[in-house]
Coordinates of C-alpha atoms (C1' of nucleotides) in Angstrom, one line a residue:
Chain A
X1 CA 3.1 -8.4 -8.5
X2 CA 0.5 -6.5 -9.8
X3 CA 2.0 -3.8 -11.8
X4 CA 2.4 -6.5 -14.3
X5 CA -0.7 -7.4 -14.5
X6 CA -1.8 -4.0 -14.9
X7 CA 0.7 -3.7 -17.8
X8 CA -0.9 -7.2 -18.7
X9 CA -4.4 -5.6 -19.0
X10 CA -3.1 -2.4 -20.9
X11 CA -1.8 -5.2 -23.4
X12 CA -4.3 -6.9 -23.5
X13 CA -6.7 -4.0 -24.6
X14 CA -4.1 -3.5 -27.9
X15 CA -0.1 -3.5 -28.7
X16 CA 1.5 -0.6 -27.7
X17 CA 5.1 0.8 -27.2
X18 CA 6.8 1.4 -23.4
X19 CA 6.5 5.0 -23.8
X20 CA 2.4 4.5 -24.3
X21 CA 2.6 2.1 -21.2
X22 CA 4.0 5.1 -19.5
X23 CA 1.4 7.5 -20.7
X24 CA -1.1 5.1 -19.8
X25 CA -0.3 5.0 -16.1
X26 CA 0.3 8.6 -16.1
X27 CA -3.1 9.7 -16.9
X28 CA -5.6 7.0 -16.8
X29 CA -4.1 4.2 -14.7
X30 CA -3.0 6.8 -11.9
X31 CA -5.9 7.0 -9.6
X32 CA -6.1 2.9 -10.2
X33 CA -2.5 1.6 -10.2
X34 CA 0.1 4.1 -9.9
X35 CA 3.6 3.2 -12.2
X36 CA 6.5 5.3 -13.0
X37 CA 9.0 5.1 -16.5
X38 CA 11.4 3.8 -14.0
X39 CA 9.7 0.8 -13.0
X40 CA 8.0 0.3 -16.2
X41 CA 10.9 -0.1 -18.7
X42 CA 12.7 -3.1 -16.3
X43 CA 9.2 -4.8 -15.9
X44 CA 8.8 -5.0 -19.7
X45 CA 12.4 -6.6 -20.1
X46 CA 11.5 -9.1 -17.4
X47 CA 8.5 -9.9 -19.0
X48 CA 9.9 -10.0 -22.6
X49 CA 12.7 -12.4 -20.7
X50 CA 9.7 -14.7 -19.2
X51 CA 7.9 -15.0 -22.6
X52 CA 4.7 -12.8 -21.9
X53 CA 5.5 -10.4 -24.2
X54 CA 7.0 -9.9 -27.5
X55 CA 8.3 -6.8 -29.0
X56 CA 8.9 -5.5 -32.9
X57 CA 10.8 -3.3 -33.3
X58 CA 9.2 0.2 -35.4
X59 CA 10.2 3.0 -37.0
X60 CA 10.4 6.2 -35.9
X61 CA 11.3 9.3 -38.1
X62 CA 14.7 8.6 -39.9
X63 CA 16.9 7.2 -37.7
X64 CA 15.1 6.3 -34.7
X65 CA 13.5 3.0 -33.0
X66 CA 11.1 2.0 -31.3
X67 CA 9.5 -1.5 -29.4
X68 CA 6.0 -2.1 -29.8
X69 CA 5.1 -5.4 -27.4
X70 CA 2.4 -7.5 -27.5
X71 CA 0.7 -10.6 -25.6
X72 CA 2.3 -13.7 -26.3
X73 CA -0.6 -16.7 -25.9
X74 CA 1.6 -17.3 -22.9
X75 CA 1.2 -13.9 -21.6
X76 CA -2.8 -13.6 -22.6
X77 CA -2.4 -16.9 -20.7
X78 CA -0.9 -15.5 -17.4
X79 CA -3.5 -12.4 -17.5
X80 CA -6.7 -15.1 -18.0
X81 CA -5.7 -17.0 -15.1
X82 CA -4.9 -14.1 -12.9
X83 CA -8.6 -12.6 -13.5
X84 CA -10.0 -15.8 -12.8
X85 CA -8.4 -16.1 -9.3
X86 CA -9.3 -14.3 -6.2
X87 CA -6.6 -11.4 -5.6
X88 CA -4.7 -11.9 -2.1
X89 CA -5.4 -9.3 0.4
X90 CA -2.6 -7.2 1.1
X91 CA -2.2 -6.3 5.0
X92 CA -3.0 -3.3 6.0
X93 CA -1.5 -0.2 6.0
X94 CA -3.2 2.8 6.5
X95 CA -1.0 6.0 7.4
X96 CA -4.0 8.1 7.6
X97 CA -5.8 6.1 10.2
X98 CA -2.4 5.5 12.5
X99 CA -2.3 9.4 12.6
X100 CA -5.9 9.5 13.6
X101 CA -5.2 7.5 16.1
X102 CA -2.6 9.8 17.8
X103 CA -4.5 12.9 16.5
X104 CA -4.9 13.9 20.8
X105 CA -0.6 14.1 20.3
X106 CA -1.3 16.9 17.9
X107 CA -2.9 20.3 18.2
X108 CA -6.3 20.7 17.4
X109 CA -5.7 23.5 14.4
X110 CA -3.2 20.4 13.3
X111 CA -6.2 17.4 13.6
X112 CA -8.6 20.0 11.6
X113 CA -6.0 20.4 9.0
X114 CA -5.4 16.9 8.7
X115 CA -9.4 16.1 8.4
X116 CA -9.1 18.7 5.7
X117 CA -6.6 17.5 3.6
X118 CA -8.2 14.4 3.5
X119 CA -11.5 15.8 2.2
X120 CA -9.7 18.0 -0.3
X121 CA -8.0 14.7 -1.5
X122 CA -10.5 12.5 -2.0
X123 CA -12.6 15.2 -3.2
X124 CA -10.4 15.7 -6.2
X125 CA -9.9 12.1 -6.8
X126 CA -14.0 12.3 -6.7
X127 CA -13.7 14.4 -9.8
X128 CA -11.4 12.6 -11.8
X129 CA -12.9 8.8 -11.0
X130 CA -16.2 10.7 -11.9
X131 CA -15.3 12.0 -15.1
X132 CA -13.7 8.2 -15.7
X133 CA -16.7 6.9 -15.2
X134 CA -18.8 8.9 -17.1
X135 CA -16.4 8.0 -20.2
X136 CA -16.5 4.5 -19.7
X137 CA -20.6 4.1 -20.2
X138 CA -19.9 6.6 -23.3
X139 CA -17.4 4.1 -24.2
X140 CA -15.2 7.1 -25.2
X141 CA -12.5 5.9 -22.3
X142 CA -9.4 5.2 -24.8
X143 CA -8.6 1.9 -23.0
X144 CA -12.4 0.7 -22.9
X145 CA -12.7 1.4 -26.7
X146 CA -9.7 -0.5 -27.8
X147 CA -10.8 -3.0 -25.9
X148 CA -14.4 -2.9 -27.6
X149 CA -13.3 -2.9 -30.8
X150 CA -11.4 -6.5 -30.7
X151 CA -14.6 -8.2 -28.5
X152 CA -17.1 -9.5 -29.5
X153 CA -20.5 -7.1 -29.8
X154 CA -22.6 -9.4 -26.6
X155 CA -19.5 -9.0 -24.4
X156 CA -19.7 -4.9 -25.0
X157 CA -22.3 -4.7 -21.9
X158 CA -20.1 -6.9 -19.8
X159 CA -17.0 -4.6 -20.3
X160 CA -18.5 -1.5 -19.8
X161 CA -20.3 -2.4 -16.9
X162 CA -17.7 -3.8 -14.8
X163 CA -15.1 -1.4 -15.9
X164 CA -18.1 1.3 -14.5
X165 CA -18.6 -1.0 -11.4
X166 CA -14.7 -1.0 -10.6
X167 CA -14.4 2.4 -10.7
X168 CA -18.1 2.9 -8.6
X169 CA -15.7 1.3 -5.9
X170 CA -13.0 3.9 -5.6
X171 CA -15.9 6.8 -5.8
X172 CA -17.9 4.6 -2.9
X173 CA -14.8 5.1 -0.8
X174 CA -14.6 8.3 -1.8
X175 CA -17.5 9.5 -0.7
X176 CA -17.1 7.3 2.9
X177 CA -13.6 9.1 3.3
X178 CA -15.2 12.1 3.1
X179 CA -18.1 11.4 5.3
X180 CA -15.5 10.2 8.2
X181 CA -13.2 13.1 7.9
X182 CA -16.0 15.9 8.0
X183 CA -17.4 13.8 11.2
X184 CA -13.6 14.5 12.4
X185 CA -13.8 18.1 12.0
X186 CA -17.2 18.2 14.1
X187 CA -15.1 16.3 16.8
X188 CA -12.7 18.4 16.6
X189 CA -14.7 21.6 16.6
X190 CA -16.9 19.7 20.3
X191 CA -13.8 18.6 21.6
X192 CA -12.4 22.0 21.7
X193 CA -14.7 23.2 23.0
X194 CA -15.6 21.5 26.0
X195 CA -11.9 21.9 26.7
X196 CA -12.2 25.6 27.0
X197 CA -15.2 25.7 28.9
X198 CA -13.5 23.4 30.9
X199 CA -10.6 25.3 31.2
X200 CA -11.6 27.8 33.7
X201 CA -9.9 28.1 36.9
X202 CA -6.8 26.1 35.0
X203 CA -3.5 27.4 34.4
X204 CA -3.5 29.5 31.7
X205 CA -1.5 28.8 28.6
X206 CA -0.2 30.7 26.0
X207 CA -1.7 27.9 23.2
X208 CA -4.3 26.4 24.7
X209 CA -5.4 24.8 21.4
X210 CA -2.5 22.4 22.3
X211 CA -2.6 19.6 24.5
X212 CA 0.2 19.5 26.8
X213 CA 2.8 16.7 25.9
X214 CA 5.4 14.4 27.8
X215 CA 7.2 17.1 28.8
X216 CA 5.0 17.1 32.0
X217 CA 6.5 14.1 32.8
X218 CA 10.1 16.0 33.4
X219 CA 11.8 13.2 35.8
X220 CA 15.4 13.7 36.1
X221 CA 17.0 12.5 32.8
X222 CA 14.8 12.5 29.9
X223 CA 12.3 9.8 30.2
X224 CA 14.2 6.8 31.0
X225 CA 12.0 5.0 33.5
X226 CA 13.1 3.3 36.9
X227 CA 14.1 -0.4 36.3
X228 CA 11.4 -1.9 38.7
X229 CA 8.6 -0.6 36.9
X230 CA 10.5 -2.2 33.6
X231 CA 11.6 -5.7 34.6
X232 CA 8.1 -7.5 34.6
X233 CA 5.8 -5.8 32.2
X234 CA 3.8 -8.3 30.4
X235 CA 0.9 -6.0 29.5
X236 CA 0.2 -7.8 25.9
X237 CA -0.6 -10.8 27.6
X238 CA -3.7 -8.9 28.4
X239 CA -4.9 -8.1 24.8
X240 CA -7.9 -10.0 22.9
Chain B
X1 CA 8.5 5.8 7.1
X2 CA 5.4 5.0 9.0
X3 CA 6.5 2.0 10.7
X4 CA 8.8 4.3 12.7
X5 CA 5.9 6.4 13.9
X6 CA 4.0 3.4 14.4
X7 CA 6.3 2.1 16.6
X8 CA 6.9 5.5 18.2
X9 CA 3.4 5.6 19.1
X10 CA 3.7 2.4 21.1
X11 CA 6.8 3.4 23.1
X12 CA 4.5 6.7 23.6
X13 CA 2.2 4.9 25.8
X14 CA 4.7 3.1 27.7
X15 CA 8.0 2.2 27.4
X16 CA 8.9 -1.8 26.3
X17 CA 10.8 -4.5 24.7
X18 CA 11.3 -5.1 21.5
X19 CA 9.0 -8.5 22.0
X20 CA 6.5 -6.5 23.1
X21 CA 6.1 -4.3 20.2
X22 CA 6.3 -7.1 17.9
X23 CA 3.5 -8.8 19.9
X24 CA 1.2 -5.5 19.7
X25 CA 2.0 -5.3 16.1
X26 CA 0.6 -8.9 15.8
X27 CA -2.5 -8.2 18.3
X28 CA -3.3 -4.6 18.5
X29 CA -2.0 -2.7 15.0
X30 CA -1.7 -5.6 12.7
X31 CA -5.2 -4.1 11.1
X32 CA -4.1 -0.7 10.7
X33 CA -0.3 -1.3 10.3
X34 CA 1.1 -5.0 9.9
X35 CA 4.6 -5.6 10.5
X36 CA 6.8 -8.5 11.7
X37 CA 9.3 -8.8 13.8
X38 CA 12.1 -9.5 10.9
X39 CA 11.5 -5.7 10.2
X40 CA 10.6 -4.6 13.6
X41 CA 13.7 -5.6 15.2
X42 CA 16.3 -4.0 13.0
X43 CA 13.9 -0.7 13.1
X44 CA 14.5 -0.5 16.7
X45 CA 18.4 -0.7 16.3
X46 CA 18.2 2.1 13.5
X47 CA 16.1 4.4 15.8
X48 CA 18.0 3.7 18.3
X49 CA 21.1 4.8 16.3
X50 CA 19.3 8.2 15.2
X51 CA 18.9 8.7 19.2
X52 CA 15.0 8.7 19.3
X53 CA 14.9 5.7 21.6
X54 CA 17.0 4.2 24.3
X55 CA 17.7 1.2 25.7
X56 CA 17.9 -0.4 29.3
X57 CA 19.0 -3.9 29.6
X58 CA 16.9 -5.8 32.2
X59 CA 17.3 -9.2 33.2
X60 CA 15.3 -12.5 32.4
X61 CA 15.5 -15.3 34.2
X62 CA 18.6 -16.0 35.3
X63 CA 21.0 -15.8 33.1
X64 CA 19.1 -14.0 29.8
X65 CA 18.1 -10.3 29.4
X66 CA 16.0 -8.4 27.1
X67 CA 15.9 -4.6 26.3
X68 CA 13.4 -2.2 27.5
X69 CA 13.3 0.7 24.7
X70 CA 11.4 4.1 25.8
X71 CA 11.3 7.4 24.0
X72 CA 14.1 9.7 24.2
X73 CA 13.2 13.6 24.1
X74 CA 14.6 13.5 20.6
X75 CA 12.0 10.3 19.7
X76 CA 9.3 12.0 21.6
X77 CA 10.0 15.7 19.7
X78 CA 9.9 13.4 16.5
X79 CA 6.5 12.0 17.1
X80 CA 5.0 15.0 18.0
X81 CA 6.6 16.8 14.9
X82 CA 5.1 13.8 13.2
X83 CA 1.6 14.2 14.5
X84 CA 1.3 17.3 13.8
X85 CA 2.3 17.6 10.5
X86 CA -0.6 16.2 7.3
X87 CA 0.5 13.1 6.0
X88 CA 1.5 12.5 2.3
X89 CA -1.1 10.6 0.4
X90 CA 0.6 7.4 -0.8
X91 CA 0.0 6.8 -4.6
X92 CA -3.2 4.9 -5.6
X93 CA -2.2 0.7 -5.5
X94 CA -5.8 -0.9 -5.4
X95 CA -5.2 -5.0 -6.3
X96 CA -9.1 -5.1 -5.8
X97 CA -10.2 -2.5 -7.9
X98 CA -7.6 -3.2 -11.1
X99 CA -8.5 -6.7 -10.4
X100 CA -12.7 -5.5 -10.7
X101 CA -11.9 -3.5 -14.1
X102 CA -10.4 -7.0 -15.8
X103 CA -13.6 -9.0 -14.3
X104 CA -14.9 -9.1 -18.2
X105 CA -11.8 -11.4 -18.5
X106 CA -13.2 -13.8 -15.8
X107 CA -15.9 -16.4 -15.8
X108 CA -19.2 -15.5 -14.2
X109 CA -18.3 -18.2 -11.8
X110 CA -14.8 -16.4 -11.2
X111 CA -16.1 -12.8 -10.6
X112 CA -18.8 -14.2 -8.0
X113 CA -15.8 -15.5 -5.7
X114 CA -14.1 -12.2 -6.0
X115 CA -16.8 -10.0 -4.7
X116 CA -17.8 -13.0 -2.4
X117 CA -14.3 -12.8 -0.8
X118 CA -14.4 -9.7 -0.8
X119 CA -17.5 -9.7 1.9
X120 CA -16.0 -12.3 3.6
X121 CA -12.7 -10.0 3.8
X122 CA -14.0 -7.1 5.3
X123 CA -16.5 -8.8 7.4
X124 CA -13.9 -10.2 9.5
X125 CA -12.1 -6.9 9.6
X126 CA -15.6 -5.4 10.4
X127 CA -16.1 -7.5 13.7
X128 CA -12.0 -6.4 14.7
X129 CA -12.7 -3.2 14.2
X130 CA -15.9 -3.3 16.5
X131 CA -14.5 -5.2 19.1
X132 CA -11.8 -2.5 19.2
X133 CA -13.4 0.5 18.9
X134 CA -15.9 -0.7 21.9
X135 CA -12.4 -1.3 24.2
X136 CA -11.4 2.1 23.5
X137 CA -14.6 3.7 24.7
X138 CA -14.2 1.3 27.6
X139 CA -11.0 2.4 28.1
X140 CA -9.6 -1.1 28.7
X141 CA -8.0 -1.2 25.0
X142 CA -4.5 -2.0 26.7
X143 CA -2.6 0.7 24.9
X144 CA -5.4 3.6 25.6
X145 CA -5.0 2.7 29.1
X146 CA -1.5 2.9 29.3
X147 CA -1.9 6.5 27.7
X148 CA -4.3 7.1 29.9
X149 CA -2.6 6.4 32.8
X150 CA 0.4 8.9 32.0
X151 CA -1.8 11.8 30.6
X152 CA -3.3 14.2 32.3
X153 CA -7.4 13.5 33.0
X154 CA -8.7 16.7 31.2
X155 CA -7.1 14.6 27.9
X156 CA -8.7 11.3 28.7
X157 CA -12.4 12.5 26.7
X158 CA -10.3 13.5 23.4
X159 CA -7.2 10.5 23.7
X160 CA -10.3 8.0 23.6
X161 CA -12.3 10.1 21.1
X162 CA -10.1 10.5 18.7
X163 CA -8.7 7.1 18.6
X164 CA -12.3 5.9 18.4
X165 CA -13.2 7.7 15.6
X166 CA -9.8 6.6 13.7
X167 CA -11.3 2.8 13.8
X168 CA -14.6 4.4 13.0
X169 CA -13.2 5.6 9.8
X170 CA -12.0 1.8 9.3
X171 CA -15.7 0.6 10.0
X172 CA -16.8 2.9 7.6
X173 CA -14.9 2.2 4.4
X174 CA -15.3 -1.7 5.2
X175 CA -19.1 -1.2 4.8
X176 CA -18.8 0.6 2.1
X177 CA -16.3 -2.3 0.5
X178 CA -19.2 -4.6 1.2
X179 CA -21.7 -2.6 0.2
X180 CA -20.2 -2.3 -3.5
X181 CA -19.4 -6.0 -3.5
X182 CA -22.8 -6.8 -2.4
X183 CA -23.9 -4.2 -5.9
X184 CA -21.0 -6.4 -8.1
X185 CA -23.0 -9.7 -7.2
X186 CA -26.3 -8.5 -8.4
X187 CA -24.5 -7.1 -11.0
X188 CA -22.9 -10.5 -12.4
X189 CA -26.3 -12.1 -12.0
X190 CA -27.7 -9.4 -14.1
X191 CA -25.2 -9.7 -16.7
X192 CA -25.2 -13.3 -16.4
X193 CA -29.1 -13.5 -17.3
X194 CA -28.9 -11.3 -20.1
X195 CA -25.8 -13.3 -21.3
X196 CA -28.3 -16.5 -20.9
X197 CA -31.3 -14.8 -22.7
X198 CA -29.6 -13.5 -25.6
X199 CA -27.8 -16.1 -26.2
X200 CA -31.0 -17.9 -28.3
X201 CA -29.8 -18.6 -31.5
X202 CA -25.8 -18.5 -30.8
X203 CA -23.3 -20.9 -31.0
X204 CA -23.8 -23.4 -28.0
X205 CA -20.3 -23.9 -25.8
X206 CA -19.0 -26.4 -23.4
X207 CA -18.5 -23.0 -21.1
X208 CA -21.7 -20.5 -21.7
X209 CA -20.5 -18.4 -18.2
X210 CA -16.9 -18.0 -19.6
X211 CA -16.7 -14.9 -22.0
X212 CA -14.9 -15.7 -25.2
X213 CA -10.8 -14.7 -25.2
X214 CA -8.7 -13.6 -27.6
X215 CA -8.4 -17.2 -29.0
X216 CA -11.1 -16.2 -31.3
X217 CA -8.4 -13.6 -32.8
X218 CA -6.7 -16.3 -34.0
X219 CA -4.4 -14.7 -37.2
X220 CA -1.2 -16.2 -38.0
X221 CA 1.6 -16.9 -35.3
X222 CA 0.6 -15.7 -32.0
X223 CA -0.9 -11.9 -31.8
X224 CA 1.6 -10.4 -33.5
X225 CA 0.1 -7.9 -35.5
X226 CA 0.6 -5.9 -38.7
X227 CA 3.1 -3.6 -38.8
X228 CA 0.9 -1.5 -40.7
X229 CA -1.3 -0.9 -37.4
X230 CA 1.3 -0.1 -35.3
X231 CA 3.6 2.8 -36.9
X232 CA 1.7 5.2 -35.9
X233 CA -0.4 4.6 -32.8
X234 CA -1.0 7.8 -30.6
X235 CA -3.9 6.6 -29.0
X236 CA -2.6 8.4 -25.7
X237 CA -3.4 11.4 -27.2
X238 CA -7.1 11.4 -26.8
X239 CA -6.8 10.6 -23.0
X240 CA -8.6 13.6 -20.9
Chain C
dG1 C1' 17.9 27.2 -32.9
dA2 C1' 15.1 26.4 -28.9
dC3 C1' 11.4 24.0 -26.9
dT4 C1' 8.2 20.4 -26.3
dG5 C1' 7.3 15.8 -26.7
dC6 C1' 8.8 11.0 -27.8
dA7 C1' 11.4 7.1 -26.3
dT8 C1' 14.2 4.4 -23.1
dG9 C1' 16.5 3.7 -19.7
dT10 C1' 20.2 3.2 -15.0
dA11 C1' 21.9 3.5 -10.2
dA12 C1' 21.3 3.9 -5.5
dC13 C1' 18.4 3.4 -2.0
dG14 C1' 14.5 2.2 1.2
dA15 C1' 10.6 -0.5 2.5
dG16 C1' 8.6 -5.0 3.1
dT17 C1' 8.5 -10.3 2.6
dT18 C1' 9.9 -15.0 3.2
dA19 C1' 12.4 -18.2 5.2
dC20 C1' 15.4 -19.5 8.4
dA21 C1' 18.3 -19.5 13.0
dT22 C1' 19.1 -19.7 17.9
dG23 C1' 18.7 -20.1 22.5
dA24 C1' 16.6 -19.1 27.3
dT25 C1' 12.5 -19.6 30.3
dT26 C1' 8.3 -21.2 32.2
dG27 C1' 4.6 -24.3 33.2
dG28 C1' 2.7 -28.7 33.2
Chain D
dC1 C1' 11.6 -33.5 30.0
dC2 C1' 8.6 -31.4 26.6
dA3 C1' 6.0 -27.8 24.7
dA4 C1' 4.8 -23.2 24.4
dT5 C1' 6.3 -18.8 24.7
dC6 C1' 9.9 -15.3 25.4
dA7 C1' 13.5 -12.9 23.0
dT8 C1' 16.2 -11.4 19.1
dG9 C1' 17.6 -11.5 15.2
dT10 C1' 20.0 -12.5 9.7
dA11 C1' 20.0 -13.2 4.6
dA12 C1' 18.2 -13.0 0.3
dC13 C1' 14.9 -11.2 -2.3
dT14 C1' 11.1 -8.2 -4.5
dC15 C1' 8.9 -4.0 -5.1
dG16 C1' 8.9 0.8 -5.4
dT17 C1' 11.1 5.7 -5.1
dT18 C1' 14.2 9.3 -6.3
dA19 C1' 17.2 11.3 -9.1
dC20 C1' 19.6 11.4 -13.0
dA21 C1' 20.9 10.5 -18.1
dT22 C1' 20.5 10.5 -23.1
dG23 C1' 19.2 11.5 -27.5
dC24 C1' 15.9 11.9 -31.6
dA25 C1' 11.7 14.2 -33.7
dG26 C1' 8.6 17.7 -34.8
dT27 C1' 7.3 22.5 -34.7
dC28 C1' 7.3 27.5 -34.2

DNA sequence: GACTGCATGTAACGAGTTACATGATTGG
DNA sequence: CCAATCATGTAACTCGTTACATGCAGTC
């Protein structure tokens, strides 16, 4: 459960109200640890509830309310002993890559746009970590400066450096997304290629960008198979 | 829903049981899309129900049978619908990274592990990977010969290209995670002798690696703080 | 008086996890 | 006959998404 931790960390930088959590995700902890309102508010009960936080409740205008929380020494607790053990690795799950792998389903004009969405994505997520980055040596990031400001001067290199190094990460694999899909456009652009100079004294076809699909294989009633070829298939046996 | 298209993909290169996805899920995918059979099997009765696969029931043993699921036109207009369209980015979740920005939190001692498991993490993912991508240039990956065997041979070159060059992109970004763990090591050893050196004239402790917490903001019950601070805090503000 | 921002949610749903349950079949 | 593997699930739960709901505060 990490999006209390990350709400643990925001915490533990200074107090704050639910509505500055939610800012917080919005535009800093976004390209890090995405959170919406709608999660946020329930998680803050829950952890009120377990006894990480605390809230008081503050002013607002004339009439209005609002709940500031901060780390209970249970809570600063819970967030110490979660940075100090190593974070389980979540299984994978990567829809880009399971598309990749059935890009020859898809048309080529299809793979390339794929390839370049990807670049355009990453390439925008280059700019922002960038600019993060950039803020957290000048130890202008919001976040980075609160936390400065309550530590202890000779931890101020520590901070700023891993806080830079985290975010070096997401910029690394940036930069490596990037790389692989402009390699996939190259593919793309040979494999089309040979396919037309292959093409000659084939049938012709009016989109012959598109590789033809099951629909070749037009056996009688859609593409239930014979039973015999069914009954004994054991192919995983095979794998590894 | 990509578990649907995963699984989609597998009845595209042959048709099988349900056991038999569950055991390429465990063998084959696990390290580009892990599921388990508690959420495969009820998948397959809800695809089933939206018509994009059918069943046969063929025998086992004796008295037991099992059911062979293959694409219907429906499943296989679906897929293809799929393949072609770009996939939606899924918002930013990164346990490693948010874990990386808190490693000031952490002992020295602490960080090392992290970075150190992290090696360890995507080195085994790194020899997978290889292992895989060399059977699918050998063609004896068991589901790229199955698609092999019911597509076309002009196909074969871009089926095994372009599934090679998806577990390429996987090979990439694991040496890039390496690469930037292998940076956060030298960089906790850097910090850690500057720690050491400047720490001449300063308080000794029981624990030099550990950085100080917020027990040294010790004021009154907890970390409550003043009301005063709090009213009107719109540090958000400032972000970007 | 309208609009933007502040502030806090709820309800319904879908996706994924953990743990458990059950029985047939095959090979030694 | 015993173990491994084949074969198929269910139940309870957590995490996250989508869409909606409500009202005060400040400003032009």
């Amino acid at each position: 459960m990490s999006l209390r931790h990350a709400m643990l960390g925001l915490l533990y930088a200074s107090p704050m109200s639910g509505y500055e959590l939610v800012r917080y995700f919005q535009r800093l902890l976004e390209t890090i640890w995405f959170a919406q309102s709608s999660q946020i508010y329930p998680e803050l009960r829950k952890m009120e509830e377990a006894g990480l936080i605390a809230a008081t409740v503050a002013p607002r205008g004339q009439h209005a309310t609002k709940r500031i929380y901060s780390l209970t020494e249970e809570g600063l607790a819970t967030f110490e002993r979660w940075a100090n053990e190593v974070a389980p690795y979540p299984p994978e799950r990567d829809p880009v890559r399971l598309k990749a792998l059935y890009a020859h389903v898809a048309s080529f004009a299809a793979a390339r746009d794929q390839f370049q969405a990807h670049i355009v994505h990453y390439q925008s997520r280059l700019q922002v970590w960038h600019e993060r980055v950039k803020q957290i040596r000048a130890r202008t990031a919001p976040i980075t400066a609160l936390t400065l400001e309550r530590r202890p001067p000779e931890e101020h290199a520590a901070i700023v450096a891993f806080k830079a190094h985290a975010v070096d990460g997401l910029i690394a694999r940036a930069k490596a997304e990037i790389a692989w899909a402009r390699r996939g456009l190259r593919l793309v652009d040979e494999l089309e290629a040979t396919r037309l100079a292959g093409a000659d004294g084939a049938a012709p076809d009016t989109t012959p960008a598109r590789p033809r699909t099951h629909a070749d294989r037009r056996d009688g009633r859609g593409n239930r198979p014979s039973a015999s070829r069914l009954v004994d298939r054991r192919r995983p046996r095979a794998v590894q």
